[in-house]
Coordinates of C-alpha atoms in Angstrom, one line a residue:
X1 CA 0.0 0.0 0.0
X2 CA 1.7 3.2 -1.2
X3 CA -1.0 5.9 -1.3
X4 CA 1.6 8.7 -1.3
X5 CA 3.0 7.8 -4.6
X6 CA 3.4 11.0 -6.6
X7 CA 3.9 13.1 -3.4
X8 CA 7.4 14.7 -3.2
X9 CA 8.9 15.7 0.2
X10 CA 12.0 17.8 0.5
X11 CA 13.5 17.2 3.9
X12 CA 16.1 19.4 5.4
X13 CA 16.5 17.0 8.3
X14 CA 18.9 15.7 10.9
X15 CA 19.1 13.3 13.9
X16 CA 15.8 11.4 14.6
X17 CA 12.5 13.5 14.8
X18 CA 12.2 14.8 11.2
X19 CA 13.9 11.7 9.6
X20 CA 11.5 9.5 11.4
X21 CA 8.5 11.5 10.1
X22 CA 9.8 11.5 6.6
X23 CA 10.6 7.8 6.6
X24 CA 6.9 7.1 7.5
X25 CA 5.9 9.1 4.4
X26 CA 8.5 7.3 2.3
X27 CA 7.2 3.9 3.5
X28 CA 3.8 4.9 2.1
X29 CA 5.3 5.7 -1.3
X30 CA 6.3 9.4 -1.1
X31 CA 9.5 10.5 -2.8
X32 CA 11.7 11.9 0.0
X33 CA 14.7 14.0 -1.0
X34 CA 16.9 14.2 2.0
X35 CA 19.2 17.2 1.9
X36 CA 22.5 16.7 3.7
X37 CA 25.7 18.6 4.3
X38 CA 28.4 17.9 1.7
X39 CA 31.2 15.8 3.1
X40 CA 29.6 14.9 6.5
X41 CA 25.9 14.6 6.0
X42 CA 23.3 14.2 8.7
X43 CA 25.3 14.0 11.9
X44 CA 23.3 10.9 12.9
X45 CA 25.4 9.0 10.3
X46 CA 28.2 9.2 12.9
X47 CA 26.3 8.3 16.1
X48 CA 27.7 4.8 16.1
X49 CA 29.0 2.0 13.8
X50 CA 26.8 -0.9 15.0
X51 CA 25.3 -1.9 11.7
X52 CA 28.2 -3.3 9.8
X53 CA 30.0 0.1 10.2
X54 CA 26.8 2.2 9.7
X55 CA 24.9 4.0 12.4
X56 CA 22.0 2.1 14.0
X57 CA 20.1 5.4 14.3
X58 CA 20.6 6.3 10.7
X59 CA 19.7 2.9 9.3
X60 CA 16.5 2.9 11.4
X61 CA 15.0 6.1 10.1
X62 CA 16.4 6.7 6.5
X63 CA 15.3 3.9 4.2
X64 CA 13.4 4.6 1.0
X65 CA 15.0 8.0 0.6
X66 CA 17.2 9.9 -1.8
X67 CA 20.3 11.6 -0.5
X68 CA 21.2 15.0 -2.0
X69 CA 24.3 16.8 -0.7
X70 CA 23.9 20.5 -0.9
X71 CA 25.3 23.6 0.9
X72 CA 22.4 25.9 1.1
X73 CA 24.5 28.6 2.8
X74 CA 26.1 29.1 -0.6
X75 CA 23.7 31.2 -2.8
X76 CA 24.0 28.7 -5.6
X77 CA 23.0 25.9 -3.3
X78 CA 20.1 27.9 -1.8
X79 CA 18.8 28.6 -5.3
X80 CA 18.8 24.9 -6.1
X81 CA 17.0 24.1 -2.9
X82 CA 14.4 26.7 -3.6
X83 CA 13.8 25.1 -7.0
X84 CA 13.4 21.7 -5.4
X85 CA 10.9 23.1 -2.9
X86 CA 9.0 24.9 -5.7
X87 CA 8.2 21.4 -7.2
X88 CA 7.6 19.7 -3.8
X89 CA 4.3 19.0 -2.0
X90 CA 5.9 19.0 1.5
X91 CA 8.9 20.8 3.0
X92 CA 10.0 19.3 6.3
X93 CA 12.8 20.7 8.5
X94 CA 14.2 20.3 12.0
X95 CA 17.3 22.5 11.9
X96 CA 18.4 24.6 14.9
X97 CA 15.7 27.1 16.1
X98 CA 15.4 29.9 13.5
X99 CA 18.0 28.5 11.1
X100 CA 15.6 27.8 8.3
X101 CA 14.0 31.3 8.6
X102 CA 17.4 33.0 8.6
X103 CA 18.2 31.2 5.3
X104 CA 15.0 32.5 3.7
X105 CA 13.3 29.1 4.1
X106 CA 10.7 30.1 6.8
X107 CA 7.1 28.9 6.4
X108 CA 5.7 32.4 5.8
X109 CA 8.1 33.2 3.0
X110 CA 7.8 29.7 1.4
X111 CA 4.0 29.7 1.5
X112 CA 3.7 33.2 0.2
X113 CA 5.6 31.9 -2.9
X114 CA 3.9 28.5 -3.0
X115 CA 0.4 28.6 -1.4
X116 CA -0.1 24.9 -2.1
X117 CA 3.0 23.9 -0.2
X118 CA 2.8 22.1 3.2
X119 CA 5.6 23.3 5.5
X120 CA 6.3 21.3 8.6
X121 CA 8.7 22.6 11.2
X122 CA 9.8 20.3 14.0
X123 CA 11.6 21.9 17.0
X124 CA 12.2 21.3 20.6
X125 CA 9.7 23.8 22.0
X126 CA 7.9 25.5 19.2
X127 CA 7.5 29.2 18.6
X128 CA 6.6 31.7 19.9
X129 CA 7.4 31.4 23.6
X130 CA 10.2 31.9 26.1
X131 CA 11.8 28.5 25.1
X132 CA 11.5 29.1 21.3
X133 CA 15.3 29.6 20.8
X134 CA 16.5 26.9 23.1
X135 CA 18.4 23.9 21.7
X136 CA 16.6 20.7 22.5
X137 CA 17.7 17.1 22.4
X138 CA 15.6 14.1 23.3
X139 CA 16.8 13.6 26.9
X140 CA 16.5 17.4 27.6
X141 CA 12.9 17.4 26.4
X142 CA 12.1 14.2 28.4
X143 CA 13.2 16.1 31.4
X144 CA 11.3 19.3 30.6
X145 CA 8.2 17.4 29.9
X146 CA 8.2 15.7 33.3
X147 CA 8.8 12.2 31.9
X148 CA 11.8 11.6 34.1
X149 CA 9.7 12.4 37.2
X150 CA 7.6 9.2 36.6
X151 CA 10.2 7.0 35.0
X152 CA 12.8 5.0 37.0
X153 CA 12.9 3.7 40.6
X154 CA 11.9 5.4 43.8
X155 CA 15.6 6.2 44.3
X156 CA 16.7 7.1 40.8
X157 CA 15.0 8.6 37.8
X158 CA 15.7 7.1 34.4
X159 CA 15.3 8.2 30.8
X160 CA 13.2 6.1 28.5
X161 CA 15.2 3.5 26.7
X162 CA 14.3 4.9 23.3
X163 CA 14.4 8.5 22.1
X164 CA 10.7 8.9 22.9
X165 CA 10.5 12.7 22.5
X166 CA 12.0 12.4 19.0
X167 CA 9.7 9.6 18.1
X168 CA 6.6 11.4 19.5
X169 CA 7.4 14.5 17.5
X170 CA 8.1 12.5 14.4
X171 CA 4.8 10.7 14.6
X172 CA 2.8 13.8 15.2
X173 CA 4.6 15.5 12.2
X174 CA 3.8 12.4 10.1
X175 CA 0.1 12.4 11.0
X176 CA -0.2 16.1 10.7
X177 CA 1.3 16.0 7.2
X178 CA -1.2 13.3 6.2
X179 CA -4.0 15.5 7.5
X180 CA -2.7 18.5 5.6
X181 CA -2.5 16.5 2.4
X182 CA -6.1 15.5 2.8
X183 CA -7.1 19.1 3.5
X184 CA -5.2 20.3 0.5
X185 CA -7.0 17.8 -1.7
X186 CA -10.2 19.5 -0.7
X187 CA -9.1 23.2 -0.8
X188 CA -6.0 23.2 -3.0
X189 CA -4.1 25.1 -0.3
X190 CA -1.2 24.0 1.8
X191 CA -0.6 25.0 5.4
X192 CA 2.1 25.5 8.1
X193 CA 2.6 22.8 10.7
X194 CA 4.6 23.6 13.9
X195 CA 5.3 20.4 15.8
X196 CA 7.3 20.6 19.1
X197 CA 8.9 17.7 20.9
X198 CA 7.8 19.2 24.2
X199 CA 4.1 19.2 23.3
X200 CA 4.3 15.7 21.7
X201 CA 5.9 14.3 24.8
X202 CA 3.5 16.1 27.2
X203 CA 0.5 14.7 25.2
X204 CA 1.9 11.2 25.8
X205 CA 2.1 12.0 29.5
X206 CA -1.7 12.5 29.7
X207 CA -2.4 9.8 32.3
X208 CA 0.2 11.0 34.9
X209 CA -0.8 14.6 34.3
X210 CA -4.4 13.9 35.0
X211 CA -3.6 11.5 37.8
X212 CA -1.8 14.3 39.6
X213 CA -4.5 16.9 38.6
X214 CA -5.3 19.7 41.0
X215 CA -2.5 19.1 43.4
X216 CA -2.9 15.3 43.6
X217 CA 0.0 13.0 44.4
X218 CA 1.8 12.1 41.2
X219 CA 2.3 8.4 40.3
X220 CA 5.5 7.2 41.9
X221 CA 8.5 6.0 40.0
X222 CA 8.0 2.2 40.1
X223 CA 10.7 0.7 38.0
X224 CA 9.3 -2.1 35.8
X225 CA 6.1 -2.1 37.8
X226 CA 3.0 -0.2 36.8
X227 CA 2.8 2.8 39.0
X228 CA -0.9 2.5 39.9
X229 CA -2.2 -0.9 38.9
X230 CA -1.4 -4.0 40.9
X231 CA -0.4 -6.8 40.3
X232 CA 1.2 -5.6 37.1
X233 CA 4.9 -6.2 36.7
X234 CA 7.7 -8.7 36.9
X235 CA 7.7 -11.8 39.1
X236 CA 10.6 -14.2 39.4
X237 CA 9.8 -17.9 39.1
X238 CA 11.6 -20.7 41.0
X239 CA 14.0 -21.3 38.1
X240 CA 15.1 -17.7 38.1
X241 CA 13.3 -16.6 35.0
X242 CA 11.1 -13.5 35.1
X243 CA 7.4 -13.5 34.0
X244 CA 5.7 -10.2 33.4
X245 CA 2.2 -10.5 34.7
X246 CA -0.8 -8.1 34.4
X247 CA -4.1 -8.1 36.2
X248 CA -6.2 -5.2 34.8
X249 CA -9.7 -5.7 36.1
X250 CA -11.7 -7.6 38.8
X251 CA -12.6 -10.5 36.5
X252 CA -8.9 -11.1 35.9
X253 CA -8.2 -10.7 39.6
X254 CA -10.7 -13.4 40.5
X255 CA -9.2 -15.8 37.9
X256 CA -5.7 -15.0 39.2
X257 CA -6.7 -15.8 42.8
X258 CA -8.5 -19.1 41.9
X259 CA -6.5 -20.4 38.9
X260 CA -3.0 -19.2 39.8
X261 CA -2.8 -18.6 43.5
X262 CA -5.2 -21.4 44.4
X263 CA -6.8 -19.1 46.9
X264 CA -10.1 -17.9 45.5
X265 CA -11.1 -16.4 48.9
X266 CA -8.4 -13.7 48.4
X267 CA -10.5 -12.1 45.6
X268 CA -12.9 -10.6 48.2
X269 CA -10.4 -9.8 50.9
X270 CA -10.9 -6.2 52.0
X271 CA -7.3 -5.4 51.4
X272 CA -7.4 -6.7 47.8
X273 CA -11.0 -6.4 46.6
X274 CA -10.4 -3.4 44.2
X275 CA -7.3 -2.2 42.3
X276 CA -7.1 0.8 44.7
X277 CA -7.0 -1.7 47.6
X278 CA -4.4 -3.9 46.0
X279 CA -2.3 -0.8 45.1
X280 CA -2.4 0.4 48.7
X281 CA -1.3 -3.1 50.0
X282 CA 1.4 -3.9 47.5
X283 CA 4.0 -5.1 49.9
X284 CA 1.8 -7.8 51.7
X285 CA 0.1 -8.9 48.5
X286 CA 3.4 -9.0 46.6
X287 CA 4.8 -11.4 49.2
X288 CA 1.9 -13.8 48.7
X289 CA 2.3 -13.7 44.9
X290 CA 6.1 -14.0 45.0
X291 CA 5.9 -17.1 47.2
X292 CA 3.6 -18.7 44.7
X293 CA 5.9 -17.9 41.7
X294 CA 8.8 -19.3 43.7
X295 CA 7.0 -22.7 43.8
X296 CA 6.9 -22.9 39.9
X297 CA 9.2 -22.8 36.9
X298 CA 8.5 -20.0 34.5
X299 CA 6.9 -22.4 32.1
X300 CA 4.6 -23.8 34.7
X301 CA 3.6 -20.3 35.8
X302 CA 2.8 -19.2 32.3
X303 CA 0.7 -22.3 31.8
X304 CA -1.4 -21.6 34.9
X305 CA -1.7 -17.9 34.0
X306 CA -2.8 -18.7 30.5
X307 CA -5.4 -21.2 31.8
X308 CA -6.7 -18.6 34.3
X309 CA -7.0 -16.0 31.5
X310 CA -4.4 -13.7 33.0
X311 CA -2.2 -11.7 30.6
X312 CA 1.6 -12.4 30.8
X313 CA 4.7 -12.0 28.7
X314 CA 8.3 -13.0 28.5
X315 CA 11.0 -10.4 29.3
X316 CA 12.8 -10.6 26.0
X317 CA 16.3 -9.5 25.2
X318 CA 16.8 -7.5 22.0
X319 CA 18.5 -10.5 20.5
X320 CA 15.3 -12.5 21.2
X321 CA 13.2 -9.9 19.5
X322 CA 15.0 -10.4 16.2
X323 CA 13.8 -14.0 16.4
X324 CA 10.3 -13.3 17.9
X325 CA 7.9 -16.1 16.7
X326 CA 5.0 -13.7 16.3
X327 CA 7.0 -11.4 14.0
X328 CA 8.1 -14.4 12.0
X329 CA 4.6 -15.9 11.7
X330 CA 3.3 -12.5 10.3
X331 CA 6.2 -12.1 7.9
X332 CA 7.1 -8.7 9.4
X333 CA 10.9 -8.9 9.0
X334 CA 12.2 -8.0 5.6
X335 CA 15.6 -6.8 4.2
X336 CA 16.7 -3.4 3.0
X337 CA 19.8 -2.6 1.0
X338 CA 22.4 -0.4 2.7
X339 CA 25.9 0.8 1.6
X340 CA 27.2 -2.0 3.8
X341 CA 24.9 -4.7 2.4
X342 CA 21.4 -5.9 3.2
X343 CA 20.2 -5.8 6.7
X344 CA 16.9 -6.9 8.3
X345 CA 14.2 -4.3 8.9
X346 CA 10.7 -4.3 10.3
X347 CA 7.9 -3.7 7.8
X348 CA 5.8 -0.6 8.5
X349 CA 3.2 -1.5 11.2
X350 CA -0.3 -1.5 9.8
X351 CA -0.4 -2.5 6.1
X352 CA -0.4 -6.3 5.6
X353 CA -1.6 -6.7 2.0
X354 CA 0.8 -5.6 -0.7
X355 CA 4.6 -6.0 -0.3
X356 CA 5.8 -3.1 1.7
X357 CA 8.2 -0.5 0.3
X358 CA 11.6 -1.6 1.6
X359 CA 14.1 0.2 -0.5
X360 CA 17.7 1.2 0.3
X361 CA 19.2 3.3 3.0
X362 CA 21.2 5.8 0.9
X363 CA 24.9 6.5 0.9
X364 CA 25.8 10.1 1.5
X365 CA 25.1 12.1 -1.7
X366 CA 24.2 8.9 -3.6
X367 CA 21.4 10.7 -5.6
X368 CA 22.9 14.2 -5.9
X369 CA 23.5 13.9 -9.6
X370 CA 20.2 12.4 -10.4
X371 CA 18.3 15.0 -8.4
X372 CA 20.1 17.9 -9.9
X373 CA 19.9 16.4 -13.3
X374 CA 16.1 16.4 -12.8
X375 CA 16.4 20.2 -12.3
X376 CA 18.0 20.5 -15.7
X377 CA 21.7 20.8 -14.6
X378 CA 24.3 19.2 -16.9
X379 CA 27.1 17.0 -15.8
X380 CA 29.5 19.9 -16.3
X381 CA 27.3 22.2 -14.1
X382 CA 27.3 19.6 -11.4
X383 CA 31.0 19.0 -11.7
X384 CA 31.6 22.7 -11.2
X385 CA 29.4 22.8 -8.1
X386 CA 31.2 19.8 -6.7
X387 CA 34.6 21.4 -7.3
X388 CA 33.4 24.3 -5.2
X389 CA 32.0 22.2 -2.4
X390 CA 28.4 23.3 -3.0
X391 CA 27.3 19.7 -3.6

């Protein structure tokens, strides 16, 4: 399913947030022209070398794109970029605050020249506002958004194990661009989208925010445990393996007491009758549950939990995820070409019919000549620009 075939996106992007958004568009068929610095490119290319010498971050968010190296600080490069944008449907950027506008690539200027253009700016905090000009990286935004206040253990806060603020902003940019394309189909006009990492992350913090509404006690940092639902977290079986167990409602609690604990009378105990009661008496209830797990192997515990209708899961390593039987059964792992050879990649979540678009992660500047040739430049013209370091 590639409903965005025929849509062209020019992406002046770096790191994760904007590249993640544009990759989603590319996965759905859009032509994404990724504009990179000559010589070095997107600095995420150098984050690590874990994928056969390539950056794990870069490989993750840059398949299905064309790489154009272009110095837009040079007037000749800026003119070429303007020509690309003139033919594009979407211009997406996440440069440092104000950098695009200072280069004459601000949303107001671009849309004045091209009313049908969709301009999407991703930044740490958005504009206007007192934080508009602040630099923002994922962990800094997680901190500002309050995520660290609810993540970790009672003694130590912890960042999320993935760049969650980047991912949140990227997904809201992606969905906002899809909405803008639909609106343009009705009106013929583009729009300006201003997506901030702060707002995207705070939106995802809706439950803790409302839980602590009007001066209420915020949910505690609870490690791998759910902060307010119990029992919902890791229990160690007698063979040392961990089983993640979740009881979400009173029906499941009754099944857990009867089918797993073998003590149906506990379901109505005044200390455990509701989730609020169980949450308030975690320590004593946890001791009872832990003692039962200690009597069983992990396999035996899972068998009893399944029979009782209680949700549970393995605590997988990342190596085990590559071999996850459910992903294999659904055919979700494919291969994408890279400059270092083919590597596995997860198909876009959602579409399951047609073969997904799983094209290459580009080498730096791999498509420069083809893209500029499409603008009418000759090989001699491109050679001259390359000699001057413009491309």
